[in-house]
DNA sequence: GCCAACGTTGGC
DNA sequence: GCCAACGTTGGC
């Protein structure tokens, strides 16, 4: 079991939308490191911190889980789409995505300032200056700590 | 292969 | 709106 964090801008795709949709494909990631993570490392059942970026304050909104492992991001083939990449094709896909589903929405969000102020989260990649990766790994201890800050425990999210 | 220019991310 | 950090592009 691995743990991850995925960033989304809430005015584009908030956690509540994931709840409404029941499941979604995580399209549009155009960073190689994030792609590799989704293509090679994320497994069905892995848990994901759903992070809202570019909002005040930035925060973790809840927990999601991987329900489908890496497969080609077909939005890269749509010449009229926002995520079109002429160098990607069905024969030779350049970009990959996973599907996720909601697990638990935090009753109280876990804000970035609060996370920065928690010594137990010291060393968490998300809190490093200049960290821009939209899909990143989370150590289990950090995952559990964020969960605790959100008023929950690991029993609430494990099947 | 270097690196300057440029574009994007995302906190503040 | 600003800008630091960082990734990508493309000329050489």
CSV table of C-alpha atoms (C1' of nucleotides) in Angstrom, one decimal:
chain,number,residue,atom,x,y,z
A,1,UNK,CA,0.0,0.0,0.0
A,2,UNK,CA,1.4,3.3,-1.0
A,3,UNK,CA,0.2,6.9,-0.4
A,4,UNK,CA,0.1,9.8,-2.7
A,5,UNK,CA,-0.9,13.4,-3.0
A,6,UNK,CA,-2.6,14.9,-6.0
A,7,UNK,CA,-3.1,18.6,-6.6
A,8,UNK,CA,-6.1,20.2,-8.2
A,9,UNK,CA,-7.3,23.7,-8.4
A,10,UNK,CA,-10.7,23.8,-6.8
A,11,UNK,CA,-12.1,26.2,-9.4
A,12,UNK,CA,-11.2,23.6,-12.0
A,13,UNK,CA,-12.0,20.3,-10.2
A,14,UNK,CA,-12.8,20.3,-6.5
A,15,UNK,CA,-13.0,17.3,-4.3
A,16,UNK,CA,-16.8,17.8,-4.1
A,17,UNK,CA,-16.9,17.2,-7.9
A,18,UNK,CA,-15.1,13.9,-7.4
A,19,UNK,CA,-17.8,13.0,-4.9
A,20,UNK,CA,-20.5,14.0,-7.3
A,21,UNK,CA,-18.9,12.1,-10.2
A,22,UNK,CA,-18.1,9.0,-8.1
A,23,UNK,CA,-14.9,8.5,-10.1
A,24,UNK,CA,-12.7,10.4,-12.5
A,25,UNK,CA,-9.7,10.0,-14.8
A,26,UNK,CA,-6.9,12.3,-13.8
A,27,UNK,CA,-6.2,13.8,-17.2
A,28,UNK,CA,-4.0,16.7,-18.2
A,29,UNK,CA,-0.9,16.0,-16.3
A,30,UNK,CA,2.0,17.1,-18.6
A,31,UNK,CA,5.0,16.6,-16.4
A,32,UNK,CA,7.2,13.5,-16.9
A,33,UNK,CA,7.9,12.8,-13.3
A,34,UNK,CA,4.2,12.9,-12.4
A,35,UNK,CA,3.5,10.8,-15.5
A,36,UNK,CA,6.0,8.2,-14.5
A,37,UNK,CA,4.4,8.0,-11.0
A,38,UNK,CA,0.9,7.4,-12.5
A,39,UNK,CA,2.1,5.0,-15.2
A,40,UNK,CA,4.5,2.9,-13.0
A,41,UNK,CA,3.8,3.2,-9.3
A,42,UNK,CA,0.2,4.0,-8.4
A,43,UNK,CA,-1.7,0.8,-7.7
A,44,UNK,CA,-5.4,0.0,-7.2
A,45,UNK,CA,-6.3,0.6,-3.6
A,46,UNK,CA,-3.5,3.1,-2.9
A,47,UNK,CA,-4.7,6.1,-1.0
A,48,UNK,CA,-4.4,9.7,-2.2
A,49,UNK,CA,-4.5,13.0,-0.3
A,50,UNK,CA,-6.6,15.3,-2.5
A,51,UNK,CA,-5.0,18.8,-2.3
A,52,UNK,CA,-6.6,22.0,-3.4
A,53,UNK,CA,-3.9,24.4,-4.8
A,54,UNK,CA,-4.2,28.0,-5.9
A,55,UNK,CA,-6.8,28.8,-3.3
A,56,UNK,CA,-6.8,30.6,0.1
A,57,UNK,CA,-5.6,28.8,2.0
A,58,UNK,CA,-4.3,25.9,0.0
A,59,UNK,CA,-5.4,22.7,1.8
A,60,UNK,CA,-6.0,19.0,1.7
A,61,UNK,CA,-9.7,18.5,1.2
A,62,UNK,CA,-10.0,14.7,1.7
A,63,UNK,CA,-8.9,11.3,0.7
A,64,UNK,CA,-9.3,9.4,-2.6
A,65,UNK,CA,-8.2,6.0,-3.8
A,66,UNK,CA,-6.8,4.6,-7.0
A,67,UNK,CA,-9.4,2.6,-8.8
A,68,UNK,CA,-7.6,2.1,-12.1
A,69,UNK,CA,-3.9,1.9,-12.8
A,70,UNK,CA,-2.0,3.9,-15.4
A,71,UNK,CA,-3.3,4.0,-18.9
A,72,UNK,CA,-2.9,6.5,-21.8
A,73,UNK,CA,-4.3,10.0,-21.3
A,74,UNK,CA,-6.5,10.1,-24.4
A,75,UNK,CA,-7.1,13.8,-24.0
A,76,UNK,CA,-3.6,14.2,-25.5
A,77,UNK,CA,-5.0,13.0,-28.8
A,78,UNK,CA,-7.8,15.5,-29.1
A,79,UNK,CA,-6.5,18.2,-31.5
A,80,UNK,CA,-9.2,20.5,-30.3
A,81,UNK,CA,-8.7,19.9,-26.6
A,82,UNK,CA,-6.8,21.9,-24.1
A,83,UNK,CA,-4.5,19.0,-23.4
A,84,UNK,CA,-3.6,18.2,-27.0
A,85,UNK,CA,0.0,17.1,-27.6
A,86,UNK,CA,0.9,16.4,-31.2
A,87,UNK,CA,3.7,14.1,-30.2
A,88,UNK,CA,1.3,11.8,-28.4
A,89,UNK,CA,-0.8,9.2,-30.3
A,90,UNK,CA,-2.8,6.0,-29.6
A,91,UNK,CA,0.1,4.0,-31.0
A,92,UNK,CA,2.7,5.8,-29.0
A,93,UNK,CA,1.1,7.5,-26.1
A,94,UNK,CA,3.2,10.0,-24.3
A,95,UNK,CA,1.0,10.8,-21.3
A,96,UNK,CA,-0.7,8.6,-18.8
A,97,UNK,CA,-3.3,8.9,-16.1
A,98,UNK,CA,-5.1,6.9,-13.4
A,99,UNK,CA,-8.7,6.8,-12.2
A,100,UNK,CA,-9.5,7.8,-8.7
A,101,UNK,CA,-12.7,7.7,-6.5
A,102,UNK,CA,-13.5,9.5,-3.3
A,103,UNK,CA,-13.0,7.8,0.1
A,104,UNK,CA,-13.5,10.5,2.7
A,105,UNK,CA,-14.0,14.3,2.7
A,106,UNK,CA,-12.5,16.0,5.7
A,107,UNK,CA,-15.1,17.8,7.8
A,108,UNK,CA,-12.4,20.4,8.5
A,109,UNK,CA,-9.8,21.1,5.8
A,110,UNK,CA,-6.1,20.7,6.6
A,111,UNK,CA,-4.5,24.0,5.5
A,112,UNK,CA,-1.0,24.4,4.2
A,113,UNK,CA,-0.1,26.9,7.0
A,114,UNK,CA,-1.3,24.4,9.6
A,115,UNK,CA,0.8,21.6,7.9
A,116,UNK,CA,3.8,23.9,7.9
A,117,UNK,CA,3.3,24.5,11.5
A,118,UNK,CA,3.2,20.8,12.5
A,119,UNK,CA,6.6,19.5,13.4
A,120,UNK,CA,5.5,16.0,12.7
A,121,UNK,CA,5.3,16.9,9.1
A,122,UNK,CA,8.8,18.2,8.9
A,123,UNK,CA,10.5,16.8,5.8
A,124,UNK,CA,7.3,16.2,3.8
A,125,UNK,CA,8.0,16.9,0.1
A,126,UNK,CA,4.8,19.0,-0.3
A,127,UNK,CA,6.2,21.6,2.2
A,128,UNK,CA,9.5,22.0,0.5
A,129,UNK,CA,10.1,25.4,-1.2
A,130,UNK,CA,9.6,25.3,-4.9
A,131,UNK,CA,7.8,21.9,-4.8
A,132,UNK,CA,5.5,22.0,-7.9
A,133,UNK,CA,4.9,18.3,-8.6
A,134,UNK,CA,1.1,17.8,-9.0
A,135,UNK,CA,1.4,14.0,-8.3
A,136,UNK,CA,3.8,13.1,-5.5
A,137,UNK,CA,4.5,10.4,-3.0
A,138,UNK,CA,3.6,10.7,0.7
A,139,UNK,CA,5.2,8.7,3.5
A,140,UNK,CA,2.8,6.7,5.6
A,141,UNK,CA,3.7,8.7,8.7
A,142,UNK,CA,2.8,11.9,7.0
A,143,UNK,CA,-0.3,10.5,5.6
A,144,UNK,CA,-1.5,9.4,9.0
A,145,UNK,CA,-0.6,12.8,10.5
A,146,UNK,CA,-2.6,14.7,7.9
A,147,UNK,CA,-5.5,12.3,8.4
A,148,UNK,CA,-5.3,13.0,12.2
A,149,UNK,CA,-5.2,16.8,11.5
A,150,UNK,CA,-8.4,16.3,9.4
A,151,UNK,CA,-10.0,14.7,12.4
A,152,UNK,CA,-9.8,11.1,11.1
A,153,UNK,CA,-7.7,8.0,11.5
A,154,UNK,CA,-6.3,5.3,9.3
A,155,UNK,CA,-9.3,3.0,10.3
A,156,UNK,CA,-11.6,5.5,8.6
A,157,UNK,CA,-10.0,5.0,5.2
A,158,UNK,CA,-8.9,1.4,5.2
A,159,UNK,CA,-11.4,-1.1,4.0
B,1,DG,C1',25.5,18.9,-24.8
B,2,DC,C1',25.1,23.6,-23.1
B,3,DC,C1',22.4,27.2,-21.8
B,4,DA,C1',19.4,31.3,-22.6
B,5,DA,C1',14.8,32.2,-23.3
B,6,DC,C1',10.4,31.2,-22.2
B,7,DG,C1',6.3,29.1,-20.0
B,8,DT,C1',4.0,27.3,-15.9
B,9,DT,C1',3.1,26.4,-11.1
B,10,DG,C1',1.4,28.0,-7.2
B,11,DG,C1',2.3,30.5,-2.7
B,12,DC,C1',2.0,34.9,-1.0
C,1,DG,C1',-0.6,40.8,-9.4
C,2,DC,C1',4.1,39.5,-8.3
C,3,DC,C1',7.7,36.5,-8.7
C,4,DA,C1',10.7,32.4,-7.2
C,5,DA,C1',11.4,27.9,-8.6
C,6,DC,C1',11.6,24.9,-11.9
C,7,DG,C1',10.7,22.3,-16.4
C,8,DT,C1',11.0,22.5,-21.4
C,9,DT,C1',12.5,24.2,-25.8
C,10,DG,C1',15.5,25.1,-29.3
C,11,DG,C1',19.6,27.5,-31.3
C,12,DC,C1',24.3,26.8,-31.5
